[in-house]
Short mmCIF file of C-alpha atoms in Angstrom, two decimals:
data_model
loop_
_atom_site.label_atom_id
_atom_site.label_comp_id
_atom_site.label_asym_id
_atom_site.label_seq_id
_atom_site.Cartn_x
_atom_site.Cartn_y
_atom_site.Cartn_z
CA GLN P 1 -35.20 -6.22 0.46
CA LYS P 2 -36.27 -2.69 1.19
CA GLU P 3 -33.75 -0.44 2.77
CA VAL P 4 -36.04 0.61 5.54
CA GLU P 5 -39.12 -1.64 6.62
CA GLN P 6 -41.98 -0.96 8.86
CA ASN P 7 -45.20 -2.78 9.48
CA SER P 8 -47.78 -0.80 7.68
CA GLY P 9 -50.48 -1.60 10.23
CA PRO P 10 -52.89 -0.36 11.22
CA LEU P 11 -51.88 -0.80 14.76
CA SER P 12 -54.67 -0.12 17.11
CA VAL P 13 -54.16 0.64 20.85
CA PRO P 14 -56.60 1.74 23.64
CA GLU P 15 -56.15 5.24 25.09
CA GLY P 16 -53.56 5.18 27.92
CA ALA P 17 -51.64 2.20 26.59
CA ILE P 18 -48.14 1.85 25.19
CA ALA P 19 -47.85 1.90 21.42
CA SER P 20 -44.78 0.19 20.07
CA LEU P 21 -43.64 0.96 16.58
CA ASN P 22 -40.86 -1.01 14.94
CA CYS P 23 -38.37 -0.40 12.04
CA THR P 24 -35.55 -2.44 10.51
CA TYR P 25 -32.87 -1.13 7.99
CA SER P 26 -30.51 -2.86 5.73
CA ASP P 27 -27.45 -0.55 5.51
CA ARG P 28 -25.21 -1.73 8.30
CA GLY P 29 -23.26 1.55 8.07
CA SER P 30 -26.23 3.80 8.78
CA GLN P 31 -25.59 6.15 11.59
CA SER P 32 -28.57 8.63 11.96
CA PHE P 33 -32.24 7.53 12.61
CA PHE P 34 -35.33 9.60 12.72
CA TRP P 35 -39.07 9.22 13.63
CA TYR P 36 -41.56 11.52 11.94
CA ARG P 37 -45.34 11.69 12.52
CA GLN P 38 -47.53 12.39 9.70
CA TYR P 39 -51.34 13.29 10.09
CA SER P 40 -53.61 12.60 7.17
CA GLY P 41 -53.26 15.07 4.53
CA LYS P 42 -50.28 16.90 6.22
CA SER P 43 -46.57 16.76 5.87
CA PRO P 44 -44.22 14.84 8.12
CA GLU P 45 -43.14 16.42 11.47
CA LEU P 46 -40.08 15.40 13.34
CA ILE P 47 -40.63 13.48 16.63
CA MET P 48 -37.16 12.28 17.53
CA PHE P 49 -33.69 11.48 16.31
CA ILE P 50 -31.31 8.93 17.76
CA TYR P 51 -27.62 8.27 16.85
CA SER P 52 -26.37 6.04 19.60
CA ASN P 53 -27.24 2.61 20.68
CA GLY P 54 -29.68 2.39 23.59
CA ASP P 55 -32.75 4.47 24.49
CA LYS P 56 -33.57 8.16 24.09
CA GLU P 57 -36.56 9.60 26.01
CA ASP P 58 -38.41 12.81 25.16
CA GLY P 59 -41.81 13.19 27.17
CA ARG P 60 -44.05 10.33 26.26
CA PHE P 61 -41.79 9.12 23.35
CA THR P 62 -38.80 6.83 23.78
CA ALA P 63 -36.66 5.86 20.70
CA GLN P 64 -34.65 2.67 20.98
CA LEU P 65 -31.77 1.86 18.68
CA ASN P 66 -29.85 -1.48 18.27
CA LYS P 67 -27.21 -1.20 15.54
CA ALA P 68 -26.17 -4.82 15.86
CA SER P 69 -29.72 -5.98 15.03
CA GLN P 70 -30.35 -3.13 12.57
CA TYR P 71 -33.52 -2.20 14.46
CA VAL P 72 -35.03 1.02 15.79
CA SER P 73 -38.22 1.37 17.56
CA LEU P 74 -40.56 4.14 18.89
CA LEU P 75 -42.58 3.68 22.02
CA ILE P 76 -45.42 5.98 22.90
CA ARG P 77 -46.60 5.83 26.48
CA ASP P 78 -49.91 6.99 27.68
CA SER P 79 -51.29 6.92 24.09
CA GLN P 80 -53.88 9.71 23.23
CA PRO P 81 -56.28 9.86 20.35
CA SER P 82 -54.38 12.77 19.12
CA ASP P 83 -51.47 10.35 18.65
CA SER P 84 -53.45 8.67 15.74
CA ALA P 85 -51.42 9.21 12.73
CA THR P 86 -48.78 7.51 10.46
CA TYR P 87 -45.41 7.19 11.89
CA LEU P 88 -42.46 7.29 9.61
CA CYS P 89 -39.04 5.78 10.30
CA ALA P 90 -36.16 7.30 8.26
CA VAL P 91 -32.59 6.32 8.06
CA TYR P 92 -29.54 7.99 6.32
CA ASN P 93 -27.80 5.35 4.32
CA GLN P 94 -23.98 5.49 3.56
CA GLY P 95 -24.67 7.43 0.40
CA GLY P 96 -26.05 10.20 2.36
CA LYS P 97 -29.67 9.89 1.29
CA LEU P 98 -32.56 9.90 3.83
CA ILE P 99 -34.58 6.80 3.20
CA PHE P 100 -38.11 6.30 4.56
CA GLY P 101 -40.08 3.29 5.52
CA GLN P 102 -43.65 2.99 4.23
CA GLY P 103 -45.01 4.10 7.64
CA THR P 104 -47.17 2.53 10.26
CA GLU P 105 -50.64 3.71 10.87
CA LEU P 106 -51.46 4.03 14.51
CA SER P 107 -55.01 4.30 15.81
CA VAL P 108 -55.66 5.14 19.44
CA LYS P 109 -59.20 4.24 20.51
CA PRO P 110 -60.81 6.28 23.31
CA ASP U 1 -39.44 32.03 12.86
CA ALA U 2 -41.11 30.90 9.57
CA GLY U 3 -40.71 27.28 8.72
CA VAL U 4 -40.28 25.71 5.28
CA THR U 5 -42.68 27.18 2.75
CA GLN U 6 -43.81 25.74 -0.48
CA SER U 7 -45.92 26.95 -3.35
CA PRO U 8 -48.40 26.34 -4.69
CA THR U 9 -50.31 24.16 -2.15
CA HIS U 10 -52.32 22.31 -4.89
CA LEU U 11 -51.91 22.00 -8.58
CA ILE U 12 -53.92 20.25 -11.43
CA LYS U 13 -52.04 19.51 -14.67
CA THR U 14 -52.69 17.33 -17.75
CA ARG U 15 -50.55 14.78 -19.12
CA GLY U 16 -47.51 15.94 -21.09
CA GLN U 17 -47.47 19.42 -19.30
CA HIS U 18 -44.62 20.85 -17.33
CA VAL U 19 -44.74 21.91 -13.69
CA THR U 20 -42.54 24.10 -11.40
CA LEU U 21 -42.75 23.67 -7.63
CA ARG U 22 -41.08 26.13 -5.30
CA CYS U 23 -39.58 25.91 -1.90
CA SER U 24 -38.17 28.38 0.68
CA PRO U 25 -36.07 26.85 3.50
CA ILE U 26 -35.95 27.73 7.13
CA SER U 27 -33.80 31.00 7.56
CA GLY U 28 -30.25 29.97 8.04
CA HIS U 29 -30.60 26.54 6.41
CA LYS U 30 -28.49 26.07 3.40
CA SER U 31 -29.66 22.63 2.11
CA VAL U 32 -32.95 21.80 0.45
CA SER U 33 -34.20 18.23 -0.38
CA TRP U 34 -37.17 17.20 -2.47
CA TYR U 35 -39.31 14.10 -1.99
CA GLN U 36 -42.22 12.49 -3.70
CA GLN U 37 -44.92 10.78 -1.58
CA VAL U 38 -47.57 8.67 -3.21
CA LEU U 39 -50.60 7.56 -1.21
CA GLY U 40 -49.84 4.88 1.20
CA GLN U 41 -46.01 5.13 0.94
CA GLY U 42 -43.30 6.87 2.72
CA PRO U 43 -41.58 9.95 0.98
CA GLN U 44 -39.15 8.98 -1.71
CA PHE U 45 -35.81 10.99 -2.16
CA ILE U 46 -35.62 12.96 -5.45
CA PHE U 47 -32.79 15.49 -4.92
CA GLN U 48 -30.64 17.34 -2.46
CA TYR U 49 -29.02 20.65 -2.97
CA TYR U 50 -26.44 22.34 -0.86
CA GLU U 51 -24.95 25.74 -1.54
CA LYS U 52 -26.55 25.62 -5.13
CA GLU U 53 -24.70 22.27 -5.83
CA GLU U 54 -26.61 19.01 -6.21
CA ARG U 55 -25.44 16.81 -3.40
CA GLY U 56 -27.59 13.75 -4.13
CA ARG U 57 -30.10 12.38 -6.63
CA GLY U 58 -32.55 9.68 -6.25
CA ASN U 59 -33.83 7.07 -8.74
CA PHE U 60 -36.07 9.37 -10.80
CA PRO U 61 -36.04 9.89 -14.57
CA ASP U 62 -34.43 12.86 -16.16
CA ARG U 63 -37.84 14.48 -16.51
CA PHE U 64 -37.28 15.61 -13.03
CA SER U 65 -34.80 18.45 -12.38
CA ALA U 66 -34.07 20.89 -9.73
CA ARG U 67 -31.93 24.03 -8.72
CA GLN U 68 -31.06 26.06 -5.89
CA PHE U 69 -30.75 29.89 -5.89
CA PRO U 70 -28.24 32.17 -4.18
CA ASN U 71 -30.91 32.83 -1.36
CA TYR U 72 -31.14 28.90 -0.78
CA SER U 73 -34.70 28.71 -2.18
CA SER U 74 -35.17 25.87 -4.71
CA GLU U 75 -37.29 24.79 -7.61
CA LEU U 76 -38.37 21.36 -8.69
CA ASN U 77 -39.23 20.95 -12.40
CA VAL U 78 -41.06 18.05 -13.80
CA ASN U 79 -41.39 17.74 -17.68
CA ALA U 80 -43.75 15.63 -19.82
CA LEU U 81 -46.06 14.88 -16.72
CA LEU U 82 -47.40 11.38 -16.50
CA LEU U 83 -50.34 10.23 -14.56
CA GLY U 84 -48.09 8.47 -12.12
CA ASP U 85 -46.46 11.83 -11.19
CA SER U 86 -49.46 12.55 -9.13
CA ALA U 87 -48.29 12.74 -5.62
CA LEU U 88 -47.52 15.11 -2.56
CA TYR U 89 -44.23 16.78 -3.27
CA LEU U 90 -42.30 17.64 -0.21
CA CYS U 91 -39.43 19.95 0.37
CA ALA U 92 -37.26 19.66 3.44
CA SER U 93 -34.57 21.90 4.68
CA SER U 94 -31.50 21.48 6.95
CA LEU U 95 -28.56 23.39 7.99
CA GLY U 96 -26.30 21.49 5.51
CA ALA U 97 -23.92 19.17 7.38
CA PRO U 98 -24.30 15.57 6.32
CA GLN U 99 -26.97 13.36 8.10
CA GLU U 100 -28.70 16.29 9.76
CA THR U 101 -32.32 16.49 10.78
CA GLN U 102 -34.50 17.51 8.00
CA TYR U 103 -37.68 19.81 8.39
CA PHE U 104 -40.51 19.48 6.07
CA GLY U 105 -42.65 22.09 4.49
CA PRO U 106 -46.50 21.66 3.93
CA GLY U 107 -45.93 20.07 0.53
CA THR U 108 -47.51 20.61 -2.93
CA ARG U 109 -50.25 18.21 -3.96
CA LEU U 110 -50.03 17.59 -7.68
CA LEU U 111 -52.77 15.94 -9.59
CA VAL U 112 -52.07 14.94 -13.25
CA LEU U 113 -55.21 14.15 -15.25
#
C-alpha cells in the first residue's frame, strides 16, 4: 500500500463546474496535509495546507480533512481552464518526511 | 522577496559521471529538502537538512549525498550516474520547524545519456 494515494486521472470537468480531487493516506499519525499544483514543466506551488478535521476555504479552493477515514480532498469551485494542471497531495508521516501522491491531472474544458 | 533558486536549470550528463546541483533557500529559511520527480510521478523525498545537519534521508542509494552550508544554501551530489537518475530535481525550503510548509524552487532537469 502506498503511503499517499491519488487517482491519476485525468479528471475532466467543464468550465464553471466543481472539480473534486481526492487523496488517502496510510499513516494514522499524520498531522499536516498539503495540496500543491504543478503545471506541465514547472515545479509544485502551494495551494493550501490543512491540519484540523473539517473544511478550510481559500477563495475558490476548499480543503477537506477527515482523519478518522484518513482522507483529504480538494474542491475547486467555478473551475477555469487555467486550473488545468496536476494536483499533488502531500502528507507528513510520523517520521517527519513529506510524502507525495502520484498526482491527479485535471483538465478544465472551455 | 526572492523565492527558492536552483542552478543549473538543465543539465545533460553521461552514465558514470558525477553531478552537483545547487539550491538557495528563501531568505530566513533554515531548512532545505531535496526531491526527485520522474515523469508521471509525485516528488520523492531524498534529503532534508536543517542548520547544516541532516534531518532525514529517503530511500536512495549512497550515490546520493548532500550538504548544507552556513548560509543555508545546499548542494545535492549524485555519483556514478545511471540512466534512471534522469528526472526533475526539486529543492524546497522551510523555516525549519517540523511539519512546516515547504516552498519549491524551479527545479533542475537532469538528463543522463
